[in-house]
């Protein structure tokens, strides 16, 4: 007797866009990465920076332009690593030390707005369905985005996320989407200690310029600190949980991660916006802090400001596009009654008022709740 064909449809491995439109959405991310590569590594600002950084290679003290601050050369006592860290410190210190006030505000805004991106990556990497997928190796990704450029590699992570995540994460068989409870509980302390604290320490002027340069160097592997602390915290938490609990009740902790990262990002955003709007310094305004503008002459600080502005906007654009995709999925897979247009409008308003980092956190917070509504409306 012939075996009847199963009526069960195979799991769909693409998102809910029509096939003819998927490639258009996906191409946004490599396009953003290419744009960042041009402006951050090949454009006029990058050429100007190359001349300044060439001076760092010379065997003599390097003083930051228009200041008496000398670049620190020793951090860990290993020559090759100290040289590498010197370049990174030279790129960050004009902002961290306030040698250019607009750059300082932009950098502060950027680094705290990045917290929701780091939180999102961590959560999605920890999902059971992400095990051994390329998106789960966040330490590997961080080595590239921390050294070569976030805007060059972060859009590619989002592309990998969209290509490797399955619509079944939203469907009736939702076994792939939980974050194990020990990891969910340990993520907030890891983000606070591994990222928020080192970022804050970079901007404390009373530490002295030598110590401040060390703090800038210490910040560079912050995403690795997060992962290391997270692994230890998860191991400790796992020892206190009953095995049957490990796959349950993680939603509130994951949502707390998004809430915390969104609140921190929003507070810094509001503080920077207030400073720009009330400052008596003519060089400190919203346009100078937020808008990348090519110049006829490039100083070291203005070149770095431009590069960091491009870095910020490309990363935030990639994060917001990915957020729009998951909103589309949640709606069109029957898990939300609200239209995508309304969510997009709300996201834009939140991005303007509370910052793009807070908007990204808000979308993923909303999505996390919808993941628990595993069965589409028509099948309930």
mmCIF file of C-alpha atoms in Angstrom:
data_model
loop_
_atom_site.group_PDB
_atom_site.id
_atom_site.type_symbol
_atom_site.label_atom_id
_atom_site.label_comp_id
_atom_site.label_asym_id
_atom_site.label_seq_id
_atom_site.Cartn_x
_atom_site.Cartn_y
_atom_site.Cartn_z
ATOM 1 C CA UNK A 1 0.000 0.000 0.000
ATOM 2 C CA UNK A 2 1.331 3.399 -0.942
ATOM 3 C CA UNK A 3 2.322 5.632 1.909
ATOM 4 C CA UNK A 4 0.159 8.744 1.942
ATOM 5 C CA UNK A 5 1.988 12.010 1.598
ATOM 6 C CA UNK A 6 2.278 14.040 4.739
ATOM 7 C CA UNK A 7 0.219 17.186 4.797
ATOM 8 C CA UNK A 8 2.782 18.896 6.980
ATOM 9 C CA UNK A 9 4.530 21.674 5.124
ATOM 10 C CA UNK A 10 8.303 21.892 5.399
ATOM 11 C CA UNK A 11 9.694 24.515 7.693
ATOM 12 C CA UNK A 12 10.132 27.798 5.909
ATOM 13 C CA UNK A 13 13.591 29.228 6.240
ATOM 14 C CA UNK A 14 13.014 32.687 4.876
ATOM 15 C CA UNK A 15 11.225 35.686 6.238
ATOM 16 C CA UNK A 16 7.704 36.595 5.274
ATOM 17 C CA UNK A 17 8.548 38.933 2.412
ATOM 18 C CA UNK A 18 7.464 37.851 -1.056
ATOM 19 C CA UNK A 19 10.434 36.076 -2.704
ATOM 20 C CA UNK A 20 10.710 38.807 -5.333
ATOM 21 C CA UNK A 21 11.322 41.383 -2.598
ATOM 22 C CA UNK A 22 13.573 39.460 -0.251
ATOM 23 C CA UNK A 23 16.730 40.157 -2.204
ATOM 24 C CA UNK A 24 15.959 43.887 -2.191
ATOM 25 C CA UNK A 25 15.740 43.897 1.606
ATOM 26 C CA UNK A 26 18.814 41.733 2.018
ATOM 27 C CA UNK A 27 20.914 43.911 -0.295
ATOM 28 C CA UNK A 28 20.393 46.901 2.000
ATOM 29 C CA UNK A 29 22.899 45.458 4.460
ATOM 30 C CA UNK A 30 25.887 44.884 2.136
ATOM 31 C CA UNK A 31 25.107 48.276 0.590
ATOM 32 C CA UNK A 32 25.391 49.890 4.023
ATOM 33 C CA UNK A 33 28.648 48.026 4.657
ATOM 34 C CA UNK A 34 30.034 49.200 1.315
ATOM 35 C CA UNK A 35 29.013 52.785 2.057
ATOM 36 C CA UNK A 36 30.783 52.611 5.404
ATOM 37 C CA UNK A 37 33.904 51.123 3.830
ATOM 38 C CA UNK A 38 34.159 54.032 1.428
ATOM 39 C CA UNK A 39 33.671 56.850 3.916
ATOM 40 C CA UNK A 40 35.529 55.262 6.836
ATOM 41 C CA UNK A 41 38.484 53.717 5.028
ATOM 42 C CA UNK A 42 38.825 55.253 1.549
ATOM 43 C CA UNK A 43 37.267 58.727 1.547
ATOM 44 C CA UNK A 44 38.856 62.148 2.181
ATOM 45 C CA UNK A 45 38.503 61.930 5.970
ATOM 46 C CA UNK A 46 40.226 58.541 5.955
ATOM 47 C CA UNK A 47 43.053 59.929 3.821
ATOM 48 C CA UNK A 48 43.544 62.805 6.252
ATOM 49 C CA UNK A 49 43.631 60.402 9.193
ATOM 50 C CA UNK A 50 46.238 58.270 7.457
ATOM 51 C CA UNK A 51 48.673 61.183 7.554
ATOM 52 C CA UNK A 52 48.108 61.723 11.282
ATOM 53 C CA UNK A 53 48.361 58.060 12.133
ATOM 54 C CA UNK A 54 51.529 57.819 10.089
ATOM 55 C CA UNK A 55 53.121 60.139 12.647
ATOM 56 C CA UNK A 56 52.302 57.657 15.399
ATOM 57 C CA UNK A 57 54.570 55.134 13.709
ATOM 58 C CA UNK A 58 57.539 57.459 14.014
ATOM 59 C CA UNK A 59 59.897 56.793 16.951
ATOM 60 C CA UNK A 60 59.183 60.061 18.710
ATOM 61 C CA UNK A 61 56.477 61.382 21.037
ATOM 62 C CA UNK A 62 53.115 62.057 19.415
ATOM 63 C CA UNK A 63 51.162 65.043 20.690
ATOM 64 C CA UNK A 64 47.517 65.443 19.791
ATOM 65 C CA UNK A 65 47.014 68.511 17.568
ATOM 66 C CA UNK A 66 46.148 71.756 19.364
ATOM 67 C CA UNK A 67 46.905 70.263 22.773
ATOM 68 C CA UNK A 68 49.802 69.353 25.034
ATOM 69 C CA UNK A 69 48.536 65.787 25.507
ATOM 70 C CA UNK A 70 51.069 63.140 24.597
ATOM 71 C CA UNK A 71 49.896 59.745 23.370
ATOM 72 C CA UNK A 72 50.635 56.989 25.818
ATOM 73 C CA UNK A 73 52.663 54.180 24.255
ATOM 74 C CA UNK A 74 52.640 51.415 26.891
ATOM 75 C CA UNK A 75 49.534 49.548 28.065
ATOM 76 C CA UNK A 76 50.258 45.842 28.544
ATOM 77 C CA UNK A 77 54.020 45.620 28.042
ATOM 78 C CA UNK A 78 53.877 43.699 24.746
ATOM 79 C CA UNK A 79 55.297 45.873 21.962
ATOM 80 C CA UNK A 80 53.050 44.720 19.120
ATOM 81 C CA UNK A 81 49.893 44.929 21.219
ATOM 82 C CA UNK A 82 50.912 48.283 22.701
ATOM 83 C CA UNK A 83 51.419 49.701 19.204
ATOM 84 C CA UNK A 84 48.012 48.438 18.123
ATOM 85 C CA UNK A 85 46.339 49.868 21.225
ATOM 86 C CA UNK A 86 48.107 53.192 20.647
ATOM 87 C CA UNK A 87 46.317 53.538 17.310
ATOM 88 C CA UNK A 88 42.946 52.763 18.877
ATOM 89 C CA UNK A 89 43.543 55.159 21.766
ATOM 90 C CA UNK A 90 44.584 57.876 19.306
ATOM 91 C CA UNK A 91 41.273 57.397 17.497
ATOM 92 C CA UNK A 92 39.123 57.571 20.633
ATOM 93 C CA UNK A 93 40.922 59.983 22.953
ATOM 94 C CA UNK A 94 40.068 63.275 21.179
ATOM 95 C CA UNK A 95 36.443 62.441 21.919
ATOM 96 C CA UNK A 96 36.854 60.852 25.333
ATOM 97 C CA UNK A 97 39.093 63.648 26.641
ATOM 98 C CA UNK A 98 36.965 66.401 25.107
ATOM 99 C CA UNK A 99 39.656 67.784 22.794
ATOM 100 C CA UNK A 100 36.740 68.410 20.449
ATOM 101 C CA UNK A 101 33.482 68.928 22.360
ATOM 102 C CA UNK A 102 31.228 67.994 19.448
ATOM 103 C CA UNK A 103 33.202 64.785 18.995
ATOM 104 C CA UNK A 104 32.966 64.037 22.713
ATOM 105 C CA UNK A 105 29.173 64.311 22.665
ATOM 106 C CA UNK A 106 28.878 62.322 19.443
ATOM 107 C CA UNK A 107 31.098 59.554 20.750
ATOM 108 C CA UNK A 108 29.273 59.385 24.078
ATOM 109 C CA UNK A 109 25.944 59.208 22.248
ATOM 110 C CA UNK A 110 27.265 56.576 19.853
ATOM 111 C CA UNK A 111 28.777 54.201 22.393
ATOM 112 C CA UNK A 112 25.759 54.142 24.685
ATOM 113 C CA UNK A 113 23.391 53.839 21.714
ATOM 114 C CA UNK A 114 25.373 50.748 20.778
ATOM 115 C CA UNK A 115 24.321 48.993 23.997
ATOM 116 C CA UNK A 116 20.927 47.909 22.550
ATOM 117 C CA UNK A 117 22.702 46.498 19.490
ATOM 118 C CA UNK A 118 25.032 44.499 21.717
ATOM 119 C CA UNK A 119 22.059 43.311 23.779
ATOM 120 C CA UNK A 120 20.149 42.200 20.674
ATOM 121 C CA UNK A 121 23.108 40.277 19.321
ATOM 122 C CA UNK A 122 23.622 38.540 22.646
ATOM 123 C CA UNK A 123 19.993 37.465 22.965
ATOM 124 C CA UNK A 124 19.725 36.180 19.405
ATOM 125 C CA UNK A 125 23.053 34.360 19.674
ATOM 126 C CA UNK A 126 21.867 32.614 22.844
ATOM 127 C CA UNK A 127 18.643 31.223 21.396
ATOM 128 C CA UNK A 128 18.659 27.455 21.172
ATOM 129 C CA UNK A 129 17.946 27.610 17.455
ATOM 130 C CA UNK A 130 21.047 29.765 16.898
ATOM 131 C CA UNK A 131 23.531 27.215 18.223
ATOM 132 C CA UNK A 132 26.573 26.909 15.935
ATOM 133 C CA UNK A 133 25.156 29.354 13.430
ATOM 134 C CA UNK A 134 27.425 32.164 12.328
ATOM 135 C CA UNK A 135 25.403 34.725 14.298
ATOM 136 C CA UNK A 136 26.179 32.902 17.545
ATOM 137 C CA UNK A 137 29.921 33.635 17.373
ATOM 138 C CA UNK A 138 29.624 37.181 18.668
ATOM 139 C CA UNK A 139 33.184 37.254 20.038
ATOM 140 C CA UNK A 140 34.486 36.508 16.561
ATOM 141 C CA UNK A 141 32.376 39.302 15.079
ATOM 142 C CA UNK A 142 33.522 41.727 17.773
ATOM 143 C CA UNK A 143 37.181 41.272 16.837
ATOM 144 C CA UNK A 144 36.372 42.744 13.433
ATOM 145 C CA UNK A 145 33.876 45.449 14.300
ATOM 146 C CA UNK A 146 36.021 46.745 17.166
ATOM 147 C CA UNK A 147 39.192 46.966 15.084
ATOM 148 C CA UNK A 148 38.206 47.463 11.437
ATOM 149 C CA UNK A 149 34.903 49.279 11.825
ATOM 150 C CA UNK A 150 31.501 48.541 13.296
ATOM 151 C CA UNK A 151 29.603 49.917 10.321
ATOM 152 C CA UNK A 152 31.514 47.613 7.982
ATOM 153 C CA UNK A 153 30.721 44.356 9.780
ATOM 154 C CA UNK A 154 27.581 44.952 11.842
ATOM 155 C CA UNK A 155 25.262 45.208 8.796
ATOM 156 C CA UNK A 156 26.688 41.866 7.664
ATOM 157 C CA UNK A 157 25.727 40.291 11.001
ATOM 158 C CA UNK A 158 22.159 41.462 10.491
ATOM 159 C CA UNK A 159 22.228 39.996 6.986
ATOM 160 C CA UNK A 160 23.465 36.694 8.422
ATOM 161 C CA UNK A 161 20.712 36.862 11.042
ATOM 162 C CA UNK A 162 18.000 37.271 8.412
ATOM 163 C CA UNK A 163 19.448 34.519 6.240
ATOM 164 C CA UNK A 164 19.831 31.980 9.045
ATOM 165 C CA UNK A 165 16.736 32.560 11.166
ATOM 166 C CA UNK A 166 13.603 30.642 10.329
ATOM 167 C CA UNK A 167 9.968 31.584 10.328
ATOM 168 C CA UNK A 168 9.408 28.531 12.510
ATOM 169 C CA UNK A 169 10.717 30.620 15.396
ATOM 170 C CA UNK A 170 7.346 32.374 15.301
ATOM 171 C CA UNK A 171 5.233 29.326 14.554
ATOM 172 C CA UNK A 172 3.521 26.564 16.483
ATOM 173 C CA UNK A 173 6.780 24.650 16.892
ATOM 174 C CA UNK A 174 8.578 27.288 18.933
ATOM 175 C CA UNK A 175 11.211 25.061 20.527
ATOM 176 C CA UNK A 176 13.978 27.010 18.819
ATOM 177 C CA UNK A 177 13.327 30.421 20.279
ATOM 178 C CA UNK A 178 13.801 30.274 24.067
ATOM 179 C CA UNK A 179 16.934 31.695 25.617
ATOM 180 C CA UNK A 180 18.075 29.284 28.351
ATOM 181 C CA UNK A 181 17.165 30.694 31.748
ATOM 182 C CA UNK A 182 20.715 30.813 33.185
ATOM 183 C CA UNK A 183 21.920 32.835 30.197
ATOM 184 C CA UNK A 184 18.916 35.138 30.301
ATOM 185 C CA UNK A 185 19.481 35.863 33.993
ATOM 186 C CA UNK A 186 23.223 36.471 33.605
ATOM 187 C CA UNK A 187 23.096 38.853 30.650
ATOM 188 C CA UNK A 188 22.193 42.090 32.461
ATOM 189 C CA UNK A 189 25.122 41.906 34.926
ATOM 190 C CA UNK A 190 27.452 41.022 32.055
ATOM 191 C CA UNK A 191 26.328 44.017 29.992
ATOM 192 C CA UNK A 192 26.565 46.401 32.940
ATOM 193 C CA UNK A 193 29.975 45.277 34.185
ATOM 194 C CA UNK A 194 31.492 44.374 30.825
ATOM 195 C CA UNK A 195 30.247 47.288 28.719
ATOM 196 C CA UNK A 196 28.502 50.089 30.613
ATOM 197 C CA UNK A 197 31.186 50.414 33.301
ATOM 198 C CA UNK A 198 34.203 50.493 30.908
ATOM 199 C CA UNK A 199 32.372 52.946 28.650
ATOM 200 C CA UNK A 200 31.628 55.257 31.570
ATOM 201 C CA UNK A 201 35.220 55.106 32.823
ATOM 202 C CA UNK A 202 36.489 56.532 29.532
ATOM 203 C CA UNK A 203 34.769 59.854 30.233
ATOM 204 C CA UNK A 204 35.918 60.509 33.810
ATOM 205 C CA UNK A 205 38.397 63.409 33.508
ATOM 206 C CA UNK A 206 39.441 63.380 37.165
ATOM 207 C CA UNK A 207 41.311 60.125 36.551
ATOM 208 C CA UNK A 208 44.115 62.029 34.819
ATOM 209 C CA UNK A 209 45.041 61.869 31.158
ATOM 210 C CA UNK A 210 47.414 58.899 31.503
ATOM 211 C CA UNK A 211 44.795 56.828 33.308
ATOM 212 C CA UNK A 212 42.110 57.998 30.908
ATOM 213 C CA UNK A 213 44.161 56.707 27.986
ATOM 214 C CA UNK A 214 44.473 53.374 29.762
ATOM 215 C CA UNK A 215 40.690 53.310 30.222
ATOM 216 C CA UNK A 216 40.236 53.949 26.502
ATOM 217 C CA UNK A 217 42.525 51.002 25.786
ATOM 218 C CA UNK A 218 40.663 48.898 28.342
ATOM 219 C CA UNK A 219 37.360 49.641 26.613
ATOM 220 C CA UNK A 220 38.429 48.162 23.273
ATOM 221 C CA UNK A 221 37.734 44.496 24.189
ATOM 222 C CA UNK A 222 34.534 45.394 26.081
ATOM 223 C CA UNK A 223 32.326 43.037 23.993
ATOM 224 C CA UNK A 224 34.712 40.215 24.895
ATOM 225 C CA UNK A 225 34.404 41.185 28.560
ATOM 226 C CA UNK A 226 30.632 40.899 28.198
ATOM 227 C CA UNK A 227 30.862 37.416 26.719
ATOM 228 C CA UNK A 228 33.360 36.230 29.319
ATOM 229 C CA UNK A 229 31.336 37.547 32.245
ATOM 230 C CA UNK A 230 28.178 36.179 30.654
ATOM 231 C CA UNK A 231 29.668 32.693 30.358
ATOM 232 C CA UNK A 232 30.757 32.702 34.001
ATOM 233 C CA UNK A 233 27.444 34.130 35.195
ATOM 234 C CA UNK A 234 25.472 31.578 33.173
ATOM 235 C CA UNK A 235 27.516 28.747 34.653
ATOM 236 C CA UNK A 236 26.905 30.014 38.184
ATOM 237 C CA UNK A 237 23.197 30.532 37.498
ATOM 238 C CA UNK A 238 22.829 27.072 35.955
ATOM 239 C CA UNK A 239 24.084 25.537 39.173
ATOM 240 C CA UNK A 240 21.259 27.139 41.140
ATOM 241 C CA UNK A 241 18.402 26.191 38.785
ATOM 242 C CA UNK A 242 16.530 22.921 38.531
ATOM 243 C CA UNK A 243 17.025 21.360 35.069
ATOM 244 C CA UNK A 244 13.338 21.604 34.216
ATOM 245 C CA UNK A 245 13.437 25.367 34.826
ATOM 246 C CA UNK A 246 16.221 26.091 32.377
ATOM 247 C CA UNK A 247 13.917 26.298 29.364
ATOM 248 C CA UNK A 248 11.186 28.254 31.086
ATOM 249 C CA UNK A 249 10.513 31.722 32.353
ATOM 250 C CA UNK A 250 13.329 33.422 30.448
ATOM 251 C CA UNK A 251 11.041 35.935 28.747
ATOM 252 C CA UNK A 252 10.953 38.405 31.641
ATOM 253 C CA UNK A 253 14.743 38.426 31.872
ATOM 254 C CA UNK A 254 15.184 38.918 28.130
ATOM 255 C CA UNK A 255 12.665 41.755 28.154
ATOM 256 C CA UNK A 256 14.509 43.253 31.126
ATOM 257 C CA UNK A 257 17.694 43.240 29.026
ATOM 258 C CA UNK A 258 15.959 45.226 26.299
ATOM 259 C CA UNK A 259 14.336 47.550 28.824
ATOM 260 C CA UNK A 260 17.632 48.293 30.562
ATOM 261 C CA UNK A 261 19.576 48.855 27.348
ATOM 262 C CA UNK A 262 16.820 51.072 25.983
ATOM 263 C CA UNK A 263 16.608 53.171 29.144
ATOM 264 C CA UNK A 264 20.386 53.668 29.352
ATOM 265 C CA UNK A 265 20.529 54.620 25.684
ATOM 266 C CA UNK A 266 17.578 57.009 26.035
ATOM 267 C CA UNK A 267 19.037 58.763 29.096
ATOM 268 C CA UNK A 268 22.310 59.455 27.303
ATOM 269 C CA UNK A 269 20.464 60.523 24.141
ATOM 270 C CA UNK A 270 18.333 63.016 26.056
ATOM 271 C CA UNK A 271 21.384 64.337 27.894
ATOM 272 C CA UNK A 272 23.313 64.874 24.675
ATOM 273 C CA UNK A 273 20.339 66.514 22.955
ATOM 274 C CA UNK A 274 19.812 68.842 25.930
ATOM 275 C CA UNK A 275 23.484 69.796 25.938
ATOM 276 C CA UNK A 276 23.406 70.563 22.220
ATOM 277 C CA UNK A 277 20.283 72.705 22.541
ATOM 278 C CA UNK A 278 21.452 74.685 25.575
ATOM 279 C CA UNK A 279 25.225 74.981 25.064
ATOM 280 C CA UNK A 280 26.822 78.409 24.702
ATOM 281 C CA UNK A 281 29.618 76.837 22.668
ATOM 282 C CA UNK A 282 28.899 77.634 18.989
ATOM 283 C CA UNK A 283 30.705 74.439 17.961
ATOM 284 C CA UNK A 284 28.276 72.327 19.994
ATOM 285 C CA UNK A 285 24.968 71.962 18.180
ATOM 286 C CA UNK A 286 22.829 69.171 16.786
ATOM 287 C CA UNK A 287 24.198 69.550 13.268
ATOM 288 C CA UNK A 288 27.844 69.457 14.313
ATOM 289 C CA UNK A 289 27.324 66.506 16.648
ATOM 290 C CA UNK A 290 25.032 64.354 14.518
ATOM 291 C CA UNK A 291 25.429 65.212 10.829
ATOM 292 C CA UNK A 292 28.492 63.992 8.888
ATOM 293 C CA UNK A 293 29.608 66.815 6.606
ATOM 294 C CA UNK A 294 32.589 66.710 4.276
ATOM 295 C CA UNK A 295 34.986 69.613 4.755
ATOM 296 C CA UNK A 296 37.486 71.483 2.630
ATOM 297 C CA UNK A 297 40.193 70.954 5.254
ATOM 298 C CA UNK A 298 40.414 68.038 7.639
ATOM 299 C CA UNK A 299 41.975 68.162 11.085
ATOM 300 C CA UNK A 300 42.537 65.057 13.159
ATOM 301 C CA UNK A 301 39.527 65.629 15.426
ATOM 302 C CA UNK A 302 37.166 66.648 12.608
ATOM 303 C CA UNK A 303 38.241 63.643 10.529
ATOM 304 C CA UNK A 304 37.611 61.318 13.455
ATOM 305 C CA UNK A 305 34.268 62.992 14.139
ATOM 306 C CA UNK A 306 33.179 62.393 10.540
ATOM 307 C CA UNK A 307 34.262 58.743 10.614
ATOM 308 C CA UNK A 308 32.491 58.128 13.926
ATOM 309 C CA UNK A 309 29.335 59.828 12.620
ATOM 310 C CA UNK A 310 29.269 57.562 9.569
ATOM 311 C CA UNK A 311 29.958 54.577 11.820
ATOM 312 C CA UNK A 312 27.062 55.523 14.091
ATOM 313 C CA UNK A 313 24.460 56.172 11.414
ATOM 314 C CA UNK A 314 25.228 53.062 9.375
ATOM 315 C CA UNK A 315 25.040 50.847 12.478
ATOM 316 C CA UNK A 316 21.787 52.452 13.598
ATOM 317 C CA UNK A 317 20.339 52.253 10.075
ATOM 318 C CA UNK A 318 21.165 48.545 9.882
ATOM 319 C CA UNK A 319 19.616 47.981 13.306
ATOM 320 C CA UNK A 320 16.437 49.852 12.402
ATOM 321 C CA UNK A 321 16.051 48.046 9.063
ATOM 322 C CA UNK A 322 16.434 44.701 10.839
ATOM 323 C CA UNK A 323 13.880 45.859 13.407
ATOM 324 C CA UNK A 324 11.463 46.690 10.591
ATOM 325 C CA UNK A 325 11.942 43.195 9.143
ATOM 326 C CA UNK A 326 11.077 41.472 12.425
ATOM 327 C CA UNK A 327 8.028 43.733 12.827
ATOM 328 C CA UNK A 328 6.940 42.712 9.333
ATOM 329 C CA UNK A 329 7.406 39.056 10.261
ATOM 330 C CA UNK A 330 5.468 39.279 13.502
ATOM 331 C CA UNK A 331 2.554 41.015 11.794
ATOM 332 C CA UNK A 332 2.385 38.961 8.605
ATOM 333 C CA UNK A 333 2.764 35.664 10.435
ATOM 334 C CA UNK A 334 -0.368 36.479 12.387
ATOM 335 C CA UNK A 335 1.108 37.297 15.777
ATOM 336 C CA UNK A 336 0.061 40.952 15.993
ATOM 337 C CA UNK A 337 -2.998 42.930 14.971
ATOM 338 C CA UNK A 338 -1.129 46.212 14.692
ATOM 339 C CA UNK A 339 -0.083 47.224 11.206
ATOM 340 C CA UNK A 340 3.551 47.505 10.232
ATOM 341 C CA UNK A 341 2.998 51.115 9.193
ATOM 342 C CA UNK A 342 1.946 52.070 12.701
ATOM 343 C CA UNK A 343 4.904 50.275 14.268
ATOM 344 C CA UNK A 344 7.299 51.925 11.823
ATOM 345 C CA UNK A 345 5.807 55.345 12.605
ATOM 346 C CA UNK A 346 6.119 54.748 16.350
ATOM 347 C CA UNK A 347 9.688 53.517 15.892
ATOM 348 C CA UNK A 348 10.631 56.675 13.992
ATOM 349 C CA UNK A 349 9.099 58.897 16.671
ATOM 350 C CA UNK A 350 10.916 56.999 19.426
ATOM 351 C CA UNK A 351 14.173 57.182 17.450
ATOM 352 C CA UNK A 352 13.874 60.965 17.225
ATOM 353 C CA UNK A 353 12.723 61.585 20.792
ATOM 354 C CA UNK A 354 14.607 58.898 22.739
ATOM 355 C CA UNK A 355 17.271 57.933 20.217
ATOM 356 C CA UNK A 356 17.696 55.134 17.678
ATOM 357 C CA UNK A 357 19.175 52.819 20.299
ATOM 358 C CA UNK A 358 16.031 53.070 22.405
ATOM 359 C CA UNK A 359 13.898 52.496 19.304
ATOM 360 C CA UNK A 360 15.812 49.320 18.474
ATOM 361 C CA UNK A 361 15.400 48.067 22.043
ATOM 362 C CA UNK A 362 11.695 48.875 21.946
ATOM 363 C CA UNK A 363 11.063 46.802 18.835
ATOM 364 C CA UNK A 364 12.920 43.765 20.139
ATOM 365 C CA UNK A 365 11.199 44.095 23.534
ATOM 366 C CA UNK A 366 7.839 44.059 21.731
ATOM 367 C CA UNK A 367 8.898 41.122 19.555
ATOM 368 C CA UNK A 368 9.981 39.060 22.565
ATOM 369 C CA UNK A 369 6.467 39.195 23.952
ATOM 370 C CA UNK A 370 5.000 38.205 20.599
ATOM 371 C CA UNK A 371 7.251 35.150 20.365
ATOM 372 C CA UNK A 372 5.236 33.637 23.210
ATOM 373 C CA UNK A 373 2.115 33.875 21.101
ATOM 374 C CA UNK A 374 3.338 30.974 19.062
ATOM 375 C CA UNK A 375 0.210 30.009 17.154
ATOM 376 C CA UNK A 376 -0.965 32.300 14.329
ATOM 377 C CA UNK A 377 -4.386 33.870 14.773
ATOM 378 C CA UNK A 378 -6.066 31.680 12.170
ATOM 379 C CA UNK A 379 -5.001 28.477 13.948
ATOM 380 C CA UNK A 380 -5.887 29.318 17.527
#
